XYZ file of C-alpha atoms in Angstrom:
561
model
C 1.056 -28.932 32.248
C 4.441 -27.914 33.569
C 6.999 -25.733 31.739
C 9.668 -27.815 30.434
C 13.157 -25.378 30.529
C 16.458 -25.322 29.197
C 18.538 -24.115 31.988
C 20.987 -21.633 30.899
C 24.725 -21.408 32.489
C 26.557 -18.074 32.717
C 28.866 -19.237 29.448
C 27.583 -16.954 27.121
C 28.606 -19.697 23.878
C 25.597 -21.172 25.199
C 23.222 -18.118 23.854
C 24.823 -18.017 21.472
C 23.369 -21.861 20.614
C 19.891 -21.319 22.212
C 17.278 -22.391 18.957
C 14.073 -20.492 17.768
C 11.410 -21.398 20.422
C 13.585 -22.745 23.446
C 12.058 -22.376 26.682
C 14.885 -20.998 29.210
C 15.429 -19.729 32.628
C 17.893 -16.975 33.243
C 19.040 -14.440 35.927
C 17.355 -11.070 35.255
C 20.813 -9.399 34.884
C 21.200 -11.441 31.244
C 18.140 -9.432 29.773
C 19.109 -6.573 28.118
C 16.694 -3.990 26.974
C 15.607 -3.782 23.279
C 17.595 -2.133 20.792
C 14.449 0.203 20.089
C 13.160 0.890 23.949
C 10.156 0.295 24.978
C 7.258 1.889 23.241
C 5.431 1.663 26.539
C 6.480 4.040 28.977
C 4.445 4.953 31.539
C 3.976 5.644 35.903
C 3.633 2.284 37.236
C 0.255 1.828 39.562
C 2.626 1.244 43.043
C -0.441 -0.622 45.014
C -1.125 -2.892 41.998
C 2.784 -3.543 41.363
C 2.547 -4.393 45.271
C -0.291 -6.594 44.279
C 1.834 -8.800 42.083
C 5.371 -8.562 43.819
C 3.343 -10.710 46.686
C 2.125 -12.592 44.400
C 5.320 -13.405 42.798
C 7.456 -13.713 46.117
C 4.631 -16.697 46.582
C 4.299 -18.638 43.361
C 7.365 -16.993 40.984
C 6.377 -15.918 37.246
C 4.362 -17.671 35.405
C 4.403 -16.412 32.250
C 6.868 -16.131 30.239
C 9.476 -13.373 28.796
C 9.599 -13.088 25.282
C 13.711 -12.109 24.583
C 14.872 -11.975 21.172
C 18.543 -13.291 20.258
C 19.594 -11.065 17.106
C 22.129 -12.531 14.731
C 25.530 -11.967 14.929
C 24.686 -11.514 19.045
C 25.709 -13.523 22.588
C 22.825 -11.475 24.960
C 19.341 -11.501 25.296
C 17.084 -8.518 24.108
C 14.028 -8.137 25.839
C 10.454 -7.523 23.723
C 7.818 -8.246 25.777
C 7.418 -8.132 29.986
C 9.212 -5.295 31.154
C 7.077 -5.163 34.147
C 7.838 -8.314 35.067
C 11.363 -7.829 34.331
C 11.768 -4.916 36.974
C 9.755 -6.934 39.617
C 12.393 -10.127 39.279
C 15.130 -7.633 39.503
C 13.502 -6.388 42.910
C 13.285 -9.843 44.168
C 16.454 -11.368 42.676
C 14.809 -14.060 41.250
C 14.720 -15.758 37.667
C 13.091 -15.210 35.111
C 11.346 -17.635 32.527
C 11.886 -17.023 29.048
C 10.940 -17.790 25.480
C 13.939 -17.088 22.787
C 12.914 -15.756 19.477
C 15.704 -15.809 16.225
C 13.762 -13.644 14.158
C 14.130 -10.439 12.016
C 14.891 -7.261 13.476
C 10.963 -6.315 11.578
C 9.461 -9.213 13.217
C 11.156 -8.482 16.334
C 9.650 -4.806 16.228
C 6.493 -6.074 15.329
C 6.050 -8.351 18.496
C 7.209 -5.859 20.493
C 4.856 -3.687 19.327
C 2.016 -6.438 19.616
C 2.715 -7.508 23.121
C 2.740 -3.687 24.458
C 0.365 -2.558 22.260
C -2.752 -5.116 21.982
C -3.249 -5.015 26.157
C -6.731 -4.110 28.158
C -4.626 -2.285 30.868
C -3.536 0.787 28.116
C -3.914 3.853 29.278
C -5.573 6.892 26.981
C -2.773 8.196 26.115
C -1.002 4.774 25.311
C -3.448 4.019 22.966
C -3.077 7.255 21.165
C 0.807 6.824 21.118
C 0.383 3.497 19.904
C -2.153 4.480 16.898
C 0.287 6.843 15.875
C 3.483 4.624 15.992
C 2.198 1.655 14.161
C 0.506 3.784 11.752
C 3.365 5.371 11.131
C 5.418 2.492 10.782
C 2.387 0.779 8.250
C 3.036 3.675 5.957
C 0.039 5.310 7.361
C -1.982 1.859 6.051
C -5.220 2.737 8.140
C -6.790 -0.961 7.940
C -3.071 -2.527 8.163
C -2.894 -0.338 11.243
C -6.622 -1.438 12.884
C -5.943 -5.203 12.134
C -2.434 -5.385 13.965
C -4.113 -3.386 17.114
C -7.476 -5.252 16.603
C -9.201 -2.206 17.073
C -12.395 -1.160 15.382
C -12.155 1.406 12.670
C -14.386 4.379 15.145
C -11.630 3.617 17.985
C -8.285 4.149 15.557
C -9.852 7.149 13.837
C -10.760 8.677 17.384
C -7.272 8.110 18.222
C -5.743 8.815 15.414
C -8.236 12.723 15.115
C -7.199 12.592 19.029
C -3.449 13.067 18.440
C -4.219 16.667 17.467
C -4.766 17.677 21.051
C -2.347 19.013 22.919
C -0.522 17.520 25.632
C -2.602 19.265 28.623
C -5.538 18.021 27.188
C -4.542 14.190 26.576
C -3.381 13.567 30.476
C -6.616 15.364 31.525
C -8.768 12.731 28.986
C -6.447 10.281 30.537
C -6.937 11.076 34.587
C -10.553 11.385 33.696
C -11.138 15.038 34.069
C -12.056 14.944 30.682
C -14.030 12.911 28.465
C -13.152 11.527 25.048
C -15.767 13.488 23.360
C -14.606 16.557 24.842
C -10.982 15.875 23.295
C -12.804 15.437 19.803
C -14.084 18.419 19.728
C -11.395 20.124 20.957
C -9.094 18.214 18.768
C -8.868 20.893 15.198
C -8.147 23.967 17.290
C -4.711 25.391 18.516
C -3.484 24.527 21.642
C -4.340 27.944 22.970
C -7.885 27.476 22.700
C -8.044 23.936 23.755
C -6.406 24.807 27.085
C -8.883 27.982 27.502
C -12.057 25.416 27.130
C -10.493 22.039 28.581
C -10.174 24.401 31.712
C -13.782 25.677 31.264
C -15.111 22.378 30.912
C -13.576 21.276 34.092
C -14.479 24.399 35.904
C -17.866 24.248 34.996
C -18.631 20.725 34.309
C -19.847 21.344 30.860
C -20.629 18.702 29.017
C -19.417 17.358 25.827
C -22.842 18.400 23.988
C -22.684 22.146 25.787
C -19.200 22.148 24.572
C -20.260 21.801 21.223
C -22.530 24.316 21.358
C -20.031 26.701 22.969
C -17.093 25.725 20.747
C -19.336 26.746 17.772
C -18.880 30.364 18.587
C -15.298 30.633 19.312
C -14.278 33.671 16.784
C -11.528 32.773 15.092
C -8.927 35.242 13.194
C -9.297 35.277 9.189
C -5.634 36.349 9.095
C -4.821 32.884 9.927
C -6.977 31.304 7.354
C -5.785 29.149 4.457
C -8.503 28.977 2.361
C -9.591 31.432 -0.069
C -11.735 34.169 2.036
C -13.541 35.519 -1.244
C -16.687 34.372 0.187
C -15.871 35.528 3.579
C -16.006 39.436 2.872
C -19.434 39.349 2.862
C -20.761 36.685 4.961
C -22.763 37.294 7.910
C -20.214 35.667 10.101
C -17.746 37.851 9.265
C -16.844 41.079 12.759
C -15.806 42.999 9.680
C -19.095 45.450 10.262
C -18.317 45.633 13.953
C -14.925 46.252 13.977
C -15.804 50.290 14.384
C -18.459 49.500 17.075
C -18.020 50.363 20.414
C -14.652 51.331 20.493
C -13.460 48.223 19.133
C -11.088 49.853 16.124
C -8.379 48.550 14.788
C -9.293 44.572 15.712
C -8.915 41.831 13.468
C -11.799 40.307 11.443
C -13.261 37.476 12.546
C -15.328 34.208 11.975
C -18.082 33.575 14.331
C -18.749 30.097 12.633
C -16.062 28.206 13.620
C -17.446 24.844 12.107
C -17.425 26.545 8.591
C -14.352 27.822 9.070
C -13.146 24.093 9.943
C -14.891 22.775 7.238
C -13.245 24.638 4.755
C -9.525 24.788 6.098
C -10.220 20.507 5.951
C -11.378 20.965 2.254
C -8.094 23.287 1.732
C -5.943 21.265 3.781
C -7.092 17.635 1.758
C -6.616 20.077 -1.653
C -2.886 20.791 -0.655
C -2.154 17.544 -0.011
C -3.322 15.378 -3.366
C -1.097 18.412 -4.828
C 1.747 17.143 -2.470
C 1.273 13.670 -3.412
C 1.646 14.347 -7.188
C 5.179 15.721 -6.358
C 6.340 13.710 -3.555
C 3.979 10.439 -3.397
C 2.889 9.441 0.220
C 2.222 12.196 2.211
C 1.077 11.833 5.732
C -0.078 14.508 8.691
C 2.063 15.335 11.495
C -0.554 14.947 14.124
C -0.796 11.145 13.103
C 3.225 10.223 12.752
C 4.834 9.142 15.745
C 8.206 11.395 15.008
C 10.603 8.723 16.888
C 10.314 6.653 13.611
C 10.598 9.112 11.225
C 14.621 10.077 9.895
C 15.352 12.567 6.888
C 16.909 10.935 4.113
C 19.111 12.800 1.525
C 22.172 12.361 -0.371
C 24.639 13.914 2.007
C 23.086 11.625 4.533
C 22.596 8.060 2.650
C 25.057 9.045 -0.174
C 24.695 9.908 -3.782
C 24.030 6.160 -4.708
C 21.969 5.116 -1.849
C 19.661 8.199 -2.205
C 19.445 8.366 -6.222
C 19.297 4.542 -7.084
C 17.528 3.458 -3.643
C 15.899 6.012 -1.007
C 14.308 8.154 -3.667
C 11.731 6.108 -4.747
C 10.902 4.134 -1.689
C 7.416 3.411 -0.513
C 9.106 4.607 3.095
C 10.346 7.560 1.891
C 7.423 10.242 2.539
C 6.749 13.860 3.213
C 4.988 14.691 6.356
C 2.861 17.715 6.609
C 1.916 20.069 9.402
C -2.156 20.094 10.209
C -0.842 22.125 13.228
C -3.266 25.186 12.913
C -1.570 27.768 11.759
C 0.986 25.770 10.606
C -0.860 23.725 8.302
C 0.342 22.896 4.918
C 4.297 23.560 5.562
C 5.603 20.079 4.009
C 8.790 18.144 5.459
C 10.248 16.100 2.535
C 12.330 13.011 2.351
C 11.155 11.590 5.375
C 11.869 7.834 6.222
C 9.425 5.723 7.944
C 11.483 2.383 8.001
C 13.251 2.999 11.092
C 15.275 -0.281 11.057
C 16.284 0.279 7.182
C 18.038 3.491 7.959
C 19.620 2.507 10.832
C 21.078 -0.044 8.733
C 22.208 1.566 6.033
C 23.525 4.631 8.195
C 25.165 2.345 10.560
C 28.167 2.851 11.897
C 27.111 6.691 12.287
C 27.069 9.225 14.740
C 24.562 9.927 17.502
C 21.823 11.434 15.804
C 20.915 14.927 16.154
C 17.177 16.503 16.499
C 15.549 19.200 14.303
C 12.259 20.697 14.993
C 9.944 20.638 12.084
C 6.731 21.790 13.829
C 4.521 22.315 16.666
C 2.514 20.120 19.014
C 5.388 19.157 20.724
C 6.508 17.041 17.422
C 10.273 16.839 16.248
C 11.367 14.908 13.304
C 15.025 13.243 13.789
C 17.349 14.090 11.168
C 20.215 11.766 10.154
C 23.375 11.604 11.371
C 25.682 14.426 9.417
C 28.207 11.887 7.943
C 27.653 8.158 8.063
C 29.404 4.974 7.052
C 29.765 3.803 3.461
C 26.095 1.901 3.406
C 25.909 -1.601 3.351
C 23.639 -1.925 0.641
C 21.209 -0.302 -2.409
C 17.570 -0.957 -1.373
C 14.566 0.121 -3.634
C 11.219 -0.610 -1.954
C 8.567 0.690 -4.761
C 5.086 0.406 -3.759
C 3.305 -2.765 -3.045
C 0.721 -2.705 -6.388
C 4.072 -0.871 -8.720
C 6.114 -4.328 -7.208
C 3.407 -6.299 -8.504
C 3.513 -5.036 -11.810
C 6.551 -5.423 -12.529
C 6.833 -8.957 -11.359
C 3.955 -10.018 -13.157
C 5.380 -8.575 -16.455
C 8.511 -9.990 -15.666
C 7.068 -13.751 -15.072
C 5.163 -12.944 -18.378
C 8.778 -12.192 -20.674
C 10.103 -15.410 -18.960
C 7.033 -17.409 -19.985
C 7.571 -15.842 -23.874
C 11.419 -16.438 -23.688
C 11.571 -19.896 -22.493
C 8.411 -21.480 -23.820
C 10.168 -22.850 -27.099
C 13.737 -23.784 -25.062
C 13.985 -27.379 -24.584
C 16.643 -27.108 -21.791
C 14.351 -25.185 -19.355
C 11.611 -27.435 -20.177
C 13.449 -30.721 -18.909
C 14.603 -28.729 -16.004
C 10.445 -27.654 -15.285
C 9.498 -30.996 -15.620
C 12.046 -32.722 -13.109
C 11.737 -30.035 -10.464
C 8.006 -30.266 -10.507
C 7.983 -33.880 -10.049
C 10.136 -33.383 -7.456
C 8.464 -31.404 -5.756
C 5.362 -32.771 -6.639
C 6.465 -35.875 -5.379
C 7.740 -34.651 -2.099
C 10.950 -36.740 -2.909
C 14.476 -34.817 -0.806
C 16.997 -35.913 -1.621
C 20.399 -34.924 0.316
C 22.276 -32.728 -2.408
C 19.741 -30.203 -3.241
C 19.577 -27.447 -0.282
C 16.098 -26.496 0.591
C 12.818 -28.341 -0.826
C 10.907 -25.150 -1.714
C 9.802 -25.451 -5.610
C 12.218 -22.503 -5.973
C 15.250 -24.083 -4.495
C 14.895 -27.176 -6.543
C 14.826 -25.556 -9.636
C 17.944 -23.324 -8.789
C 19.537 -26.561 -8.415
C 18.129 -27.965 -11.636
C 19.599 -25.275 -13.538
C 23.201 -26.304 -12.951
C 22.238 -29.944 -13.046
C 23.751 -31.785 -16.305
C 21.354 -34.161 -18.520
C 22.658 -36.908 -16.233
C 22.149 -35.502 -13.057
C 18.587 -34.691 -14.395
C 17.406 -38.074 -15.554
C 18.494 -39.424 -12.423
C 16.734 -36.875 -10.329
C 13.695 -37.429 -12.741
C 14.129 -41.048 -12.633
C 14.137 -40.877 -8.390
C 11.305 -38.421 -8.055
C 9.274 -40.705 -10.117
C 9.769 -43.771 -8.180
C 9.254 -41.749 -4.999
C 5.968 -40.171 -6.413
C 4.331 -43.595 -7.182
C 5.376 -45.513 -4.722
C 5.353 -43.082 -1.285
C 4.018 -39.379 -2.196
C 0.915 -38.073 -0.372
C 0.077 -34.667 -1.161
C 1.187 -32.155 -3.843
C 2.744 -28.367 -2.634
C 3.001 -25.625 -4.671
C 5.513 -22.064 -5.228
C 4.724 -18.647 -6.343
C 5.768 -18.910 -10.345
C 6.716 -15.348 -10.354
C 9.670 -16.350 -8.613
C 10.517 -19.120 -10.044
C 10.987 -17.241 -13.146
C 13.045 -14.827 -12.307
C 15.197 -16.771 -11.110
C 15.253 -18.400 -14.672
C 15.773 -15.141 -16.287
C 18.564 -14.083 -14.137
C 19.903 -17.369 -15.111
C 19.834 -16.901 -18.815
C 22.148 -14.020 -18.695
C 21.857 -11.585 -21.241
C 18.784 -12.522 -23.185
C 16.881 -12.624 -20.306
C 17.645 -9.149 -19.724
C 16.740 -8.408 -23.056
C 13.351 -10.223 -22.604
C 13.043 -8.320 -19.389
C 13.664 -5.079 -21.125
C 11.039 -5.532 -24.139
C 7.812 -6.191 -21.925
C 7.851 -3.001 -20.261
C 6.190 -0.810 -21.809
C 5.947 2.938 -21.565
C 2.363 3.593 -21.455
C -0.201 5.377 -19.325
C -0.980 2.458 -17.366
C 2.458 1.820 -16.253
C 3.598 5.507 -15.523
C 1.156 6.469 -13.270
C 2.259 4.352 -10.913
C 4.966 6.790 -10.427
C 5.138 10.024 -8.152
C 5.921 12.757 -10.610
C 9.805 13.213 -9.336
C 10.428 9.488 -10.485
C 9.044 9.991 -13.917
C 11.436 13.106 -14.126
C 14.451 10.540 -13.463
C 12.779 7.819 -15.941
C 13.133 10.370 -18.652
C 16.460 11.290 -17.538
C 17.689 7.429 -17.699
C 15.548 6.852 -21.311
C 16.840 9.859 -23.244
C 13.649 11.900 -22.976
C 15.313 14.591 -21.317
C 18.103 15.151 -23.947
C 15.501 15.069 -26.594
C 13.082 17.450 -25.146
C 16.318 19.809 -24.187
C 17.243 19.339 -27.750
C 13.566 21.068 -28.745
C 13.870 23.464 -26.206
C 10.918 22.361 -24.352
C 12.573 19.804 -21.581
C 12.058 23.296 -18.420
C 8.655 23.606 -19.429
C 7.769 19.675 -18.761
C 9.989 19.950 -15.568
C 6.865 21.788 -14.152
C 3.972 19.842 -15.997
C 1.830 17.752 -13.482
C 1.704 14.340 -13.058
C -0.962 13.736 -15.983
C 0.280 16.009 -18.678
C 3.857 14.880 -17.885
C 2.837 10.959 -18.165
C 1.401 12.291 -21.876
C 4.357 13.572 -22.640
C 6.313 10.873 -22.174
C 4.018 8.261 -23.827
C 4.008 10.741 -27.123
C 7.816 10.809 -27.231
C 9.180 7.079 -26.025
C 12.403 6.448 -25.502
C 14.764 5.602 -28.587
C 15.909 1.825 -27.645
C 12.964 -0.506 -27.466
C 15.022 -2.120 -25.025
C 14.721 0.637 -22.378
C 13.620 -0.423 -18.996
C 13.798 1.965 -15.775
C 16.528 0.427 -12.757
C 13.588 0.108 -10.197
C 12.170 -2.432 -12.658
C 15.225 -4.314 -13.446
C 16.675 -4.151 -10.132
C 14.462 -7.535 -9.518
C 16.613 -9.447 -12.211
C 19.732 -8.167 -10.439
């Protein structure tokens, strides 16, 4: 079947009214790179790229760009066939084209898709890609493995694999070495992975001698973590040689390297659940991809943006080093929603690099003064989100159950929709959209619309379709103004359940916004619950309760706003 194309002419008015889905041919010089790069960089194979030049010079290209037409934009970005793209360039010839009007997130994501779910990725690709759409899934590990449709052994091997330094990845990825060798090698500093990657390949040792070997690397108790009670008198310990043979004044030393592991894992694992009391999602260096990672704070995002918005994100995290001997240190206020920030820091200036650890890894801090931000955004997590709507569908089902208004405008929007009737004055034919036009509708307006559905629904409907209630009504509370607010307000509750859902610094700023805080300072006891964990602080709070029954926290009421 032949490609049917739109031909495009150099006026650029005519990108600028290209639809979602046209098929186009354009000169290569009207595809501009992606606003993000390209995730996949990498040497090109020259006698394969010869391959395909011939093969284009012959027949053309046959499959298609996929370029990406962002809103408020005349050009074409490009999001998937870069290779292709280059090899047009070097012939002059044009290129064929799909246009996508998406989201900038969608637009990411198939980006990320087309350069990321390929058989051609090299090693170190698919460790680079593990790490960026892991990072960018909030460190989701079977989010991450569906969208790569990898199994669950491959991303964790890639994922442990992103410890290793950089010497050892390219020699895993020109074959020198072989994946099991990088696993093994993988928990140990970059100093002794280079030392035994250059063993290995020296004296072809294979991944089962290496274990062997790798077991009695001595490592320094100095730079352990972990308590070392036990350690003074183990029989691993060098302390008992360290007079032998001339050897005084060395350090003591482990010669059981997979205990040693074991327990700076068990201390490392400890540390963190600590972490995520305080901070909520914390993630390990080795597995973020630090191009997608910006520091939020308030001189960055502003006082409003940061308190009411960034603070309580599900993409605001802290990474932590599992660099060894680095392991533990903690960067907070770390956003993984690259597109987000750049929004909201947009217009800024060129952003400036700030090295937060080892292993080659940099996290990007913000620009020093941005733009006033174009909007508030509060992203709670997904099963907090779900609460709250769910309670708040539940007050609207209470408030309006007895009002005879909302029920006449139920009952003609559902047999509207129920009837599939469209007629031309409501906008949109979701059950949502017919409702918000119900609302404003007067008794007339409604029997008529009633009247019309009817007819249509016995005479010419064929199937039923149905909406997501919770949104429907919200968008009858926001509509009833005040009291349903109010109703809003009374079904949250402050109770055990609810609060730890909450990271420990957003409880802090609940009792801040209830009146906990001033009546805690008022018994002299508020400093001391500043530093209660997450548990004993949620008690707290559920023994005092605010004063106003009608108390609700801003992250729950933002989704009436």
């Amino acid at each position: 079947m032949s490609l049917i194309v739109q031909e495009l002419e150099t006026d650029v008015s005519d990108i600028c009214n290209l639809p979602h889905g046209a098929n186009i041919v354009v000169s290569p010089s009207k595809v501009a790179e992606f606003k993000h790069k390209n995730v996949r960089q990498r040497p090109r194979n020259k006698a394969k790229d010869d391959e395909i030049i011939q093969s284009m010079k012959k027949d053309g290209i046959r499959d298609q760009l996929k370029v990406w037409i962002e809103d408020g934009t005349d050009y074409l970005q490009l999001l998937g066939g870069y290779g292709r793209l280059e090899k047009a360039m070097l012939l002059n010839i044009d290129v064929p084209c799909k246009v996508y009007r998406i989201s900038e997130a969608d637009a990411m994501r198939i980006h990320l898709q087309d350069n990321t779910q390929r058989e051609d990725l090299s090693f170190i690709e698919e460790v680079n890609a593990a790490k960026t759409i892991y990072t960018l899934h909030n460190c989701d590990f079977e989010t991450t493995r569906v969208e790569l449709g990898w199994s669950k052994t491959k991303l964790r091997e890639r994922l442990e694999i992103a410890k290793c330094c950089s010497k050892v990845k390219a020699l895993v990825d020109q074959s020198k070495l072989e994946l099991g060798h990088a696993i093994v090698l993988a928990p140990y500093s970059v100093e002794v992975q280079e030392e035994k990657a250059k063993q290995i390949i020296d004296n072809n040792i294979s991944v089962k001698a290496l274990r062997e070997i790798i077991g009695k690397v001595q490592l320094k108790l100095s730079d352990a973590k972990f308590d070392k009670t036990e350690c003074a008198g183990c029989e691993f310990n060098t302390k008992d040689q360290l007079n032998l043979f001339g050897s005084i004044g060395d350090e003591e030393r482990c010669r059981k390297s997979s205990c040693y592991k074991e327990k700076t894992t068990q201390w490392l694992q400890g540390i963190k659940e600590v972490a995520e009391e305080k901070y909520g999602k914390v993630i390990y260096l080795s597995q973020t991809d630090t191009k997608q990672v910006n520091m939020v704070s308030e001189k960055v995002m502003g006082s409003e943006q940061f308190r009411d918005g960034c603070s309580n994100c599900e993409s605001k995290v802290a990474v932590m080093s599992d660099v060894p001997g680095r392991e533990g240190l903690i960067s907070e206020n770390q956003c993984v929603d690259p597109i987000c920030y750049k929004e909201l820091t947009s217009p800024a200036k060129a952003a400036k690099k700030q090295t937060k650890s080892t292993n080659e890894a940099e996290v990007t801090t913000a620009p020093s003064k941005v733009g006033e931000a174009k909007k508030t955004v509060f992203k709670p997590t997904a099963k907090l989100t779900q609460k709250n709507r769910e309670q708040i569908r539940s007050a609207g089902g209470e408030l309006f159950k007895q009002d005879g208004r909302t029920f006449a405008v139920m009952q003609t929007a559902a047999l509207i929709q129920s009837s599939g009737y469209k007629p031309s004055e409501i906008k949109g034919y979701s059950f949502r959209d017919i409702v918000k036009h119900c609302i404003t509708a007067d008794k007339e307006t409604l029997q008529r619309l009633g009247t019309e559905a009817f007819h249509h629904l016995i005479s010419k409907t064929d199937t039923v379709a149905h909406a997501n209630m919770i949104d429907v009504m919200i968008d009858l509370l926001k509509n009833a103004g005040q009291a349903g607010e109010d109703a809003v307000r009374m079904k949250w509750k402050m109770d055990k359940e609810t609060l730890s859902m909450y990271t420990t610094q957003a409880l802090l700023m609940i009792c801040e916004q209830s009146g906990i805080e001033k009546k805690l300072e008022e018994k002299g006891s508020w400093k001391k619950v500043c530093k209660l964990k997450q548990a004993d602080l949620i008690k707290v709070m559920v023994d005092t309760q605010p004063d106003s029954p009608l108390f609700a926290p801003n992250e729950y009421l933002i989704n009436i706003k």
